[in-house]
Coordinates of C-alpha atoms in Angstrom, one line a residue:
M1058 CA -117.1 -98.2 91.3
L1059 CA -114.9 -101.3 91.4
R1060 CA -111.9 -99.3 90.2
Q1061 CA -112.5 -96.7 92.8
R1062 CA -112.7 -99.3 95.6
K1063 CA -109.5 -100.9 94.4
R1064 CA -107.8 -97.5 94.5
L1065 CA -109.0 -97.0 98.1
D1066 CA -107.8 -100.4 99.1
I1067 CA -104.4 -99.6 97.6
V1068 CA -104.3 -96.4 99.6
K1069 CA -105.3 -98.2 102.8
N1070 CA -102.5 -100.8 102.2
L1071 CA -99.9 -98.0 102.1
D1072 CA -100.9 -96.8 105.7
A1073 CA -97.7 -97.4 107.7
Y1074 CA -99.0 -96.0 111.0
P1075 CA -100.0 -98.3 113.8
Q1076 CA -103.8 -98.4 114.3
I1077 CA -105.0 -99.7 117.7
R1078 CA -108.6 -100.8 118.0
E1079 CA -110.5 -99.4 120.9
K1080 CA -111.1 -102.8 122.5
Y1081 CA -107.4 -103.2 122.9
T1082 CA -107.0 -99.9 124.7
K1083 CA -107.3 -99.3 128.5
T1084 CA -108.0 -96.0 130.2
T1085 CA -106.2 -95.2 133.4
K1086 CA -106.3 -92.4 136.0
I1087 CA -102.6 -91.7 135.4
G1088 CA -103.2 -91.4 131.6
G1089 CA -106.2 -89.2 132.1
T1090 CA -104.3 -86.9 134.5
L1091 CA -101.3 -86.7 132.1
S1092 CA -103.6 -85.9 129.2
I1093 CA -105.2 -83.0 131.1
I1094 CA -101.8 -81.6 132.1
S1095 CA -100.2 -82.1 128.7
R1096 CA -103.1 -80.3 126.9
T1097 CA -103.0 -77.5 129.4
V1098 CA -99.2 -77.1 128.8
I1099 CA -99.7 -77.2 125.0
L1100 CA -102.3 -74.4 125.1
Y1101 CA -100.1 -72.3 127.4
L1102 CA -97.0 -72.8 125.2
I1103 CA -99.0 -72.0 122.0
W1104 CA -100.3 -68.8 123.7
K1105 CA -96.8 -67.8 124.7
E1106 CA -95.4 -68.6 121.2
I1107 CA -98.1 -66.5 119.5
N1108 CA -97.4 -63.5 121.9
Y1109 CA -93.7 -63.9 121.1
Y1110 CA -94.4 -63.9 117.4
L1111 CA -96.5 -60.7 117.7
E1112 CA -94.1 -59.0 120.2
S1113 CA -90.9 -59.6 118.3
K1114 CA -88.0 -57.2 118.6
L1115 CA -87.5 -54.3 116.3
I1116 CA -84.7 -53.8 113.8
F1117 CA -83.4 -50.4 112.9
K1118 CA -81.6 -50.3 109.6
F1119 CA -80.0 -47.4 107.7
T1120 CA -80.1 -47.3 103.9
P1121 CA -79.8 -44.6 101.2
D1122 CA -82.9 -42.8 100.4
A1123 CA -83.7 -43.3 96.7
D1124 CA -87.3 -42.0 96.9
L1125 CA -86.4 -38.7 95.3
D1126 CA -90.0 -37.9 94.0
A1127 CA -91.6 -38.0 97.4
K1128 CA -93.0 -34.9 99.1
L1129 CA -92.3 -33.5 102.5
Q1130 CA -95.4 -32.8 104.7
I1131 CA -94.8 -30.2 107.4
N1132 CA -97.3 -29.8 110.3
I1133 CA -97.1 -26.5 112.1
D1134 CA -99.1 -25.1 115.1
L1135 CA -97.3 -22.4 117.1
T1136 CA -98.2 -19.1 118.8
V1137 CA -96.1 -15.9 118.7
A1138 CA -96.6 -13.2 121.3
T1139 CA -97.2 -10.6 118.5
P1140 CA -100.5 -9.7 116.7
C1141 CA -100.9 -11.3 113.2
A1142 CA -101.0 -7.9 111.5
R1143 CA -97.4 -7.2 112.4
I1144 CA -95.7 -10.5 111.5
G1145 CA -95.6 -12.8 108.5
A1146 CA -95.0 -16.6 108.1
D1147 CA -93.2 -17.8 105.0
I1148 CA -91.3 -20.8 103.8
L1149 CA -88.8 -21.3 101.0
D1150 CA -87.0 -24.4 99.8
S1151 CA -83.7 -24.8 98.1
T1152 CA -85.5 -24.9 94.7
H1153 CA -86.5 -21.2 95.4
Q1154 CA -90.2 -22.0 95.0
N1155 CA -92.9 -20.5 97.0
V1156 CA -94.1 -23.6 98.7
F1157 CA -97.3 -22.0 99.8
S1158 CA -98.6 -23.1 96.4
F1159 CA -98.7 -26.6 98.0
G1160 CA -100.8 -25.5 100.9
S1161 CA -101.5 -22.7 103.2
L1162 CA -101.0 -21.7 106.9
E1163 CA -103.8 -20.0 108.8
E1164 CA -102.9 -16.9 110.9
E1165 CA -105.4 -16.6 113.8
D1166 CA -105.3 -13.6 116.2
T1167 CA -105.4 -14.7 119.8
W1168 CA -104.1 -14.0 123.3
W1169 CA -100.7 -15.1 124.6
E1170 CA -102.1 -16.0 128.0
L1171 CA -103.8 -19.4 127.9
D1172 CA -107.1 -20.2 129.7
G1173 CA -107.5 -23.2 132.0
N1174 CA -108.1 -26.0 129.5
Q1175 CA -105.5 -24.7 127.1
L1176 CA -102.9 -24.4 129.8
A1177 CA -103.6 -27.9 131.1
H1178 CA -103.3 -29.3 127.5
F1179 CA -100.0 -27.5 126.8
Q1180 CA -98.5 -28.5 130.1
Y1181 CA -99.4 -32.1 129.4
V1182 CA -97.8 -32.0 126.0
K1183 CA -94.7 -30.3 127.5
H1184 CA -94.2 -32.8 130.3
L1185 CA -95.0 -35.8 128.2
N1186 CA -92.6 -34.9 125.3
S1187 CA -89.9 -33.9 127.8
Y1188 CA -90.2 -37.4 129.5
L1189 CA -90.2 -39.1 126.1
R1190 CA -87.1 -37.3 125.0
E1191 CA -85.2 -38.2 128.1
E1192 CA -86.3 -41.9 128.1
Y1193 CA -86.6 -42.5 124.4
H1194 CA -83.9 -45.2 124.2
S1195 CA -85.6 -47.3 126.8
L1196 CA -89.1 -46.7 125.4
A1197 CA -88.6 -46.8 121.7
H1198 CA -89.7 -50.5 121.3
I1199 CA -92.9 -49.8 123.3
L1200 CA -93.7 -46.7 121.4
Y1201 CA -93.3 -48.3 118.0
K1202 CA -95.4 -51.2 119.0
S1203 CA -98.2 -48.9 120.1
N1204 CA -101.1 -49.2 117.7
S1205 CA -102.7 -45.8 118.4
W1206 CA -101.2 -42.4 118.5
N1207 CA -103.6 -39.6 118.2
Y1208 CA -102.6 -35.9 118.0
E1209 CA -104.9 -33.5 119.7
S1210 CA -104.8 -29.8 118.7
L1211 CA -105.0 -27.0 121.2
P1212 CA -108.4 -26.8 122.7
V1213 CA -110.7 -24.0 121.8
R1214 CA -110.5 -21.1 124.2
E1215 CA -113.5 -21.0 126.6
T1216 CA -113.0 -17.6 128.2
K1217 CA -111.9 -14.6 126.2
P1218 CA -110.0 -11.7 127.9
N1219 CA -111.5 -8.2 127.7
R1220 CA -108.5 -6.7 125.9
P1221 CA -107.1 -6.5 122.4
F1222 CA -105.3 -9.5 120.7
D1223 CA -101.6 -9.7 121.7
A1224 CA -100.6 -12.9 119.9
C1225 CA -100.8 -14.8 116.6
R1226 CA -101.4 -18.5 116.2
V1227 CA -100.0 -20.0 113.0
H1228 CA -101.2 -23.4 112.1
G1229 CA -101.7 -25.7 109.1
T1230 CA -100.1 -28.3 107.0
L1231 CA -97.8 -27.8 104.0
T1232 CA -96.7 -30.3 101.4
T1233 CA -93.3 -29.3 99.9
N1234 CA -90.5 -30.8 97.9
K1235 CA -88.3 -33.2 99.8
V1236 CA -85.3 -30.8 99.9
S1237 CA -83.8 -28.4 102.4
G1238 CA -85.8 -25.3 103.2
N1239 CA -86.4 -22.5 105.6
F1240 CA -89.7 -21.7 107.5
H1241 CA -89.6 -18.4 109.3
I1242 CA -91.8 -15.8 111.0
T1243 CA -90.5 -12.2 110.9
A1244 CA -91.9 -8.7 111.0
G1245 CA -94.3 -7.7 108.2
K1246 CA -96.0 -9.6 105.4
S1247 CA -93.9 -11.1 102.6
I1248 CA -93.8 -10.3 98.9
H1249 CA -92.5 -13.0 96.6
F1250 CA -90.1 -12.5 93.6
P1251 CA -88.7 -15.0 91.2
R1252 CA -85.4 -15.3 93.2
G1253 CA -86.7 -14.5 96.7
H1254 CA -89.0 -12.4 98.8
I1255 CA -89.0 -9.4 101.2
H1256 CA -90.9 -8.5 104.3
L1257 CA -92.3 -5.0 104.0
S1258 CA -92.5 -4.2 107.7
S1259 CA -88.8 -5.0 108.2
I1260 CA -88.1 -2.1 105.9
F1261 CA -90.7 0.5 106.9
D1262 CA -91.4 -0.4 110.5
D1263 CA -89.0 -0.2 113.4
T1264 CA -91.5 -1.0 116.2
P1265 CA -90.0 -3.6 118.6
L1266 CA -91.6 -7.1 118.4
N1267 CA -92.1 -9.7 121.0
M1268 CA -90.9 -13.0 119.4
S1269 CA -91.6 -15.2 122.4
H1270 CA -93.3 -18.3 121.1
R1271 CA -95.0 -21.5 122.1
I1272 CA -94.8 -24.6 119.9
N1273 CA -97.8 -27.0 120.2
R1274 CA -97.0 -29.0 117.0
F1275 CA -94.0 -29.2 114.7
S1276 CA -93.6 -32.4 112.8
F1277 CA -92.9 -33.9 109.4
G1278 CA -95.0 -36.5 107.7
P1279 CA -98.0 -38.3 109.0
V1280 CA -98.3 -39.0 112.8
S1281 CA -96.9 -42.4 113.7
P1282 CA -96.3 -44.3 117.0
G1283 CA -92.6 -44.3 117.9
I1284 CA -91.7 -40.8 116.6
V1285 CA -91.0 -38.2 119.2
H1286 CA -90.9 -34.6 117.9
P1287 CA -88.4 -32.6 120.0
L1288 CA -89.9 -29.1 119.4
E1289 CA -93.5 -30.0 120.5
G1290 CA -94.3 -28.6 124.0
D1291 CA -91.4 -26.1 123.8
E1292 CA -91.9 -22.5 125.0
K1293 CA -89.4 -19.7 124.8
I1294 CA -89.7 -16.3 126.4
I1295 CA -87.6 -13.7 124.4
D1296 CA -87.2 -10.4 126.2
D1297 CA -84.9 -8.8 123.6
S1298 CA -86.8 -7.7 120.5
T1299 CA -83.7 -7.8 118.4
T1300 CA -83.1 -11.5 119.0
M1301 CA -83.0 -14.0 116.1
A1302 CA -84.2 -17.5 117.2
Q1303 CA -82.8 -20.2 115.0
Y1304 CA -83.7 -23.9 114.9
F1305 CA -81.5 -26.2 112.8
L1306 CA -83.3 -29.4 112.0
E1307 CA -82.0 -32.7 110.5
V1308 CA -85.0 -34.5 109.0
V1309 CA -84.6 -38.2 108.5
P1310 CA -87.0 -40.3 106.3
T1311 CA -88.4 -43.2 108.2
D1312 CA -90.2 -46.3 106.9
I1313 CA -92.1 -48.3 109.5
H1314 CA -93.1 -51.8 108.6
S1315 CA -95.5 -53.1 111.3
F1316 CA -97.6 -56.2 111.5
V1317 CA -100.7 -54.4 110.1
G1318 CA -99.0 -52.4 107.3
S1319 CA -96.3 -49.8 106.4
T1320 CA -96.0 -46.1 107.0
K1321 CA -93.7 -43.6 105.4
T1322 CA -92.9 -40.7 107.7
F1323 CA -90.1 -38.5 109.1
Q1324 CA -88.3 -37.8 112.3
Y1325 CA -85.9 -35.1 113.1
S1326 CA -83.2 -33.8 115.6
V1327 CA -82.9 -30.1 116.4
K1328 CA -80.2 -27.7 117.5
E1329 CA -81.1 -24.1 118.6
N1330 CA -79.3 -20.8 118.6
F1331 CA -80.4 -17.5 119.9
R1332 CA -78.4 -14.3 119.2
P1333 CA -79.2 -10.6 119.3
I1334 CA -78.9 -8.6 116.1
D1335 CA -76.3 -5.8 116.3
H1336 CA -75.0 -4.5 113.0
D1337 CA -72.3 -2.4 114.7
K1338 CA -70.8 -5.6 116.1
G1339 CA -71.1 -7.6 112.9
S1340 CA -74.1 -9.6 114.0
H1341 CA -76.4 -9.2 111.0
G1342 CA -79.8 -10.6 110.2
I1343 CA -83.5 -9.9 110.8
P1344 CA -85.1 -10.7 114.2
G1345 CA -87.6 -13.4 114.1
L1346 CA -88.1 -17.2 114.2
Y1347 CA -86.2 -19.4 111.7
F1348 CA -86.6 -23.1 111.3
K1349 CA -84.0 -24.3 108.8
Y1350 CA -84.4 -27.9 107.9
D1351 CA -82.3 -30.3 105.8
V1352 CA -83.3 -33.7 104.6
S1353 CA -80.9 -36.6 105.3
A1354 CA -79.6 -38.7 102.4
L1355 CA -80.1 -41.8 104.5
K1356 CA -83.4 -43.2 105.7
V1357 CA -84.2 -45.4 108.7
I1358 CA -86.2 -48.7 108.1
V1359 CA -88.0 -50.0 111.2
R1360 CA -89.2 -53.6 110.9
Y1361 CA -90.0 -56.5 113.2
D1362 CA -87.5 -59.3 113.7
R1363 CA -90.1 -62.0 113.0
D1364 CA -89.8 -65.3 111.2
N1365 CA -92.1 -66.1 108.3
V1366 CA -95.5 -67.8 108.8
G1367 CA -94.1 -71.2 107.7
Q1368 CA -91.4 -71.2 110.4
F1369 CA -94.0 -70.1 113.0
I1370 CA -96.3 -73.1 112.0
V1371 CA -93.3 -75.5 112.3
R1372 CA -92.6 -74.3 115.8
L1373 CA -96.1 -74.7 116.8
C1374 CA -96.1 -78.3 115.5
S1375 CA -92.9 -79.1 117.2
I1376 CA -94.3 -77.8 120.5
I1377 CA -97.4 -80.0 120.2
S1378 CA -95.5 -83.1 119.1
G1379 CA -92.8 -82.7 121.7
I1380 CA -95.3 -82.4 124.6
V1381 CA -97.2 -85.5 123.3
V1382 CA -94.0 -87.5 123.1
I1383 CA -92.8 -86.5 126.5
S1384 CA -96.2 -87.1 128.1
G1385 CA -96.3 -90.5 126.5
F1386 CA -92.9 -91.3 127.9
V1387 CA -93.8 -90.1 131.4
N1388 CA -97.1 -92.1 131.2
H1389 CA -95.1 -95.2 130.3
I1390 CA -92.7 -94.8 133.2
L1391 CA -95.5 -94.1 135.7
Q1392 CA -97.5 -97.1 134.4
M1393 CA -94.4 -99.3 134.9
C1394 CA -93.8 -98.0 138.4
W1395 CA -97.4 -98.4 139.3
G1396 CA -97.5 -102.0 138.1
F1397 CA -94.3 -102.8 140.0
F1398 CA -95.8 -101.5 143.3
R1399 CA -99.1 -103.2 142.6
R1400 CA -97.2 -106.6 142.1
N1401 CA -95.2 -106.1 145.3
D1402 CA -98.3 -105.3 147.2
D1403 CA -100.1 -108.3 145.9
A1404 CA -97.2 -110.5 146.8
V1405 CA -97.1 -109.2 150.3
H1406 CA -100.8 -109.6 150.7
N1407 CA -100.7 -113.2 149.4
G1408 CA -97.9 -114.1 151.8
K1409 CA -99.9 -112.8 154.8
T1410 CA -102.9 -114.8 153.7
T1411 CA -100.8 -118.0 153.4
I1412 CA -99.3 -117.5 156.9
E1413 CA -102.7 -117.0 158.4
T1414 CA -104.1 -120.1 156.8
L1415 CA -101.3 -122.2 158.2

């Protein structure tokens, strides 16, 4: 016990900070007012500093994509103005594999004309996506910092027309190799071979098709805030049954590092081309919809421009200590001024009393 007390006494003797006893301190109205003001300012600046730390700017960085073993998730939900029995959806990548072995798409007979709820939903998606595409550069930081981004599929039809199906809805998710590929919808069902495939109806059926289409969803990777998919909300009316509609997509891997975690997804740009098929004029091909995508060799890394936690704590400490020092200096100046005016006032009062006595 004695050794422990001696050690405590040694520690006490090392205290170099001035300690003022309470009986030597004096509270004043000026000091109390400055204490309230300084503490209010400290709380306000700490709140602003925390908001600044959480709302830091985003940094976009390009780097070579070395993740060669990753898979490419394709999310599809579109409607073609032709019954499902007359068309077929297929996808092939540059490895010549039938990527339907990684998933499947559902073909659902429906009607091209939308009912009230479906039309309102699609018009909302169309106008929202159109606005985001136009204003993306000014809204990118806001979109990436958004914590919730929920995709809503096309609502279920409430009223069913009293007529045969005249359209086909193709929807689902495929997980493919992260290489270039070609997703297409043409006449007839496909039969696969080791080095390709054929669509039977394109050989045996010359019935004109209506390839007008409405895209409710076409994206790559998991849904993430900040990513705008250009094809969603797009609707094309094709009057010529011999038209080949081509979409050329450049898919860019994107890694998003936010405050709550990291997400690996993809974004893409698109160019479109529509041309009629006329073999006599040298325009060859098969009418249909073709989505040809290529994966970029570079990827985008999105991260916050934020200091580490240690630097953040140092800034908070400097704010608190700076306000305390400044408030102490202001208190000292005000106390000196107040004492000076009090002495002058007392001197004047004493002078008047002396004159009156005389």
